[in-house]
Coordinates of C-alpha atoms in Angstrom, one line a residue:
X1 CA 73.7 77.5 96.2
X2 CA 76.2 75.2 97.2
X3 CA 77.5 72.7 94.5
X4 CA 77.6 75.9 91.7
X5 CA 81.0 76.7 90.4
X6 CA 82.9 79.8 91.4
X7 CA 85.1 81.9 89.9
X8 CA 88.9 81.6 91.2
X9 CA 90.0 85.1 91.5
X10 CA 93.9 85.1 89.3
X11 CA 96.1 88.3 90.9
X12 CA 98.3 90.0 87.8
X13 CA 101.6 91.5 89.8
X14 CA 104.3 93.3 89.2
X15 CA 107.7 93.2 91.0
X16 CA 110.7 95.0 90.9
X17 CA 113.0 91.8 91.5
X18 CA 112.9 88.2 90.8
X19 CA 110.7 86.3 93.8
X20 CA 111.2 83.0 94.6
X21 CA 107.6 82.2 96.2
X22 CA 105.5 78.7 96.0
X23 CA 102.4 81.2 95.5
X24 CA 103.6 83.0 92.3
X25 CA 103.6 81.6 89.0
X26 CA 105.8 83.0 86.3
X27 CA 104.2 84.6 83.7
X28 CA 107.3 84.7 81.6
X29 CA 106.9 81.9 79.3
X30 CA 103.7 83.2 78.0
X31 CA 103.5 87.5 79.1
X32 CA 106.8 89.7 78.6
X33 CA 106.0 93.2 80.6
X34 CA 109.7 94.1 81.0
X35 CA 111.0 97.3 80.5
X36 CA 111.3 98.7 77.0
X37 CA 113.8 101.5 77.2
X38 CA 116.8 102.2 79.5
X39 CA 114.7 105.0 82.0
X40 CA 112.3 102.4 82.5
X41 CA 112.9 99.8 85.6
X42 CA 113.6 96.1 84.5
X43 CA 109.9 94.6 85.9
X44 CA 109.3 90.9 86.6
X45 CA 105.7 89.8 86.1
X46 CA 103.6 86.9 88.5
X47 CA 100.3 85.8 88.7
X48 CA 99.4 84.5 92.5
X49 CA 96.0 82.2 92.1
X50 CA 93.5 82.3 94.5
X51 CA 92.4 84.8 97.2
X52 CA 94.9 87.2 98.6
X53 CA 96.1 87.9 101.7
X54 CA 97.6 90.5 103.4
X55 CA 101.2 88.7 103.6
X56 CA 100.7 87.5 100.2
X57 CA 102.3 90.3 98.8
X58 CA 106.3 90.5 98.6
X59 CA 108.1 93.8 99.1
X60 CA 109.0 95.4 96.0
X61 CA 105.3 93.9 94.4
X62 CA 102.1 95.6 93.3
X63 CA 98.6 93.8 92.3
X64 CA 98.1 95.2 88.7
X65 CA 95.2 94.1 88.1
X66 CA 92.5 91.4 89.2
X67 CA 91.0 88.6 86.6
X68 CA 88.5 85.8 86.9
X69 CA 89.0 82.5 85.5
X70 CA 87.0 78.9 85.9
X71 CA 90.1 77.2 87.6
X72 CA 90.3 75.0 90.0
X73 CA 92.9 75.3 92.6
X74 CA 94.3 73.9 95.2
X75 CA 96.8 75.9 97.6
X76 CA 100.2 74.4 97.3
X77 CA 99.2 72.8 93.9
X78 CA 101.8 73.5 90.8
X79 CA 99.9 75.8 88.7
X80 CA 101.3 76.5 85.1
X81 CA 100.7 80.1 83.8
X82 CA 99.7 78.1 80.5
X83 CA 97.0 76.4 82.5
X84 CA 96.0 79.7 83.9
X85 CA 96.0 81.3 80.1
X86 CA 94.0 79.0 79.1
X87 CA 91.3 79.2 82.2
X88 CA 91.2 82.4 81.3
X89 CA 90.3 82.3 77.7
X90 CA 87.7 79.9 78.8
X91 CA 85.9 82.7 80.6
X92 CA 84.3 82.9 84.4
X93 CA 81.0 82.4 86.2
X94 CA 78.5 85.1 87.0
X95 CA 75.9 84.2 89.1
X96 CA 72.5 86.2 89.4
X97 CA 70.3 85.5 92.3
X98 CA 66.9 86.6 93.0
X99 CA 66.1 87.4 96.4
X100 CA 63.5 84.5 96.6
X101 CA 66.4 82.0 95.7
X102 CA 68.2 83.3 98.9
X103 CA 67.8 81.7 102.2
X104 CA 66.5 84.3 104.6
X105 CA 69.0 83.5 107.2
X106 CA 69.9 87.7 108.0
X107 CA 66.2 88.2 108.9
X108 CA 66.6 92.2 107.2
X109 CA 70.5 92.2 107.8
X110 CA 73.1 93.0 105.2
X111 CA 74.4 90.2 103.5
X112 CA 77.5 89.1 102.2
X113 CA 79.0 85.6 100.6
X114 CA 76.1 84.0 103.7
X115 CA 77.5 86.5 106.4
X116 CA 75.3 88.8 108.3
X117 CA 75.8 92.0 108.8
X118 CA 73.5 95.2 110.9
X119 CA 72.7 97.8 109.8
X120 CA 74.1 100.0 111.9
X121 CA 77.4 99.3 114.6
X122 CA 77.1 99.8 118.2
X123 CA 79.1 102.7 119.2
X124 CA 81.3 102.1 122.3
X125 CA 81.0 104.8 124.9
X126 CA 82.8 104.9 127.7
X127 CA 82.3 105.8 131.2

């Protein structure tokens, strides 16, 4: 499996200020999602590249939604939101694996991205 390209997960959020983070990338030259009338908060739109994390996520933000693109990416690497437009347009991988193709390394266990998991969980009980 290794050596097949992945989809790069692309994070659409929504802020209620500006944010001045290295892991955002403006949509603003491209995607306008402000506010149209005066009830309605003045929004700033981002799209953050690559796999969240917890602490990815600046106060006043929501994830909107979630896309897939064929990107490649680098943490720390200057993404435009025109490169990531046009990733997206291009489309993402799905890959389909029969079980055959898979190395048996769980031996029966849940699987996940080559992670094991049981079946069931030991339960702790105490003395």
């Amino acid at each position: 499996m290794s050596g097949y390209l992945l989809s790069t997960p692309v994070f659409y959020i929504k802020c209620s200020n500006p944010v001045n983070s290295s892991l955002y990338v403006d949509t603003a030259p491209c995607l306008n999602i402000n506010a149209s009338s005066l009830v309605q908060q003045k929004t700033y739109s981002y799209v953050k590249v690559g796999v969240m994390e917890v602490g990815d996520l600046n106060e006043g933000c929501s994830a909107e939604w979630l896309a897939l693109a064929l990107l490649s990416y680098s943490k720390g690497h200057n993404t435009s939101y025109e490169s990531v437009h046009s990733a997206l347009m291009y489309g993402f991988e799905l890959g389909v694996y029969w079980p055959d193709e898979i190395p048996p390394i769980c031996q029966g266990q849940w699987s996940s991205n080559l992670k094991c998991f049981p079946h069931t969980i030991p339960v702790y009980e105490s003395a």
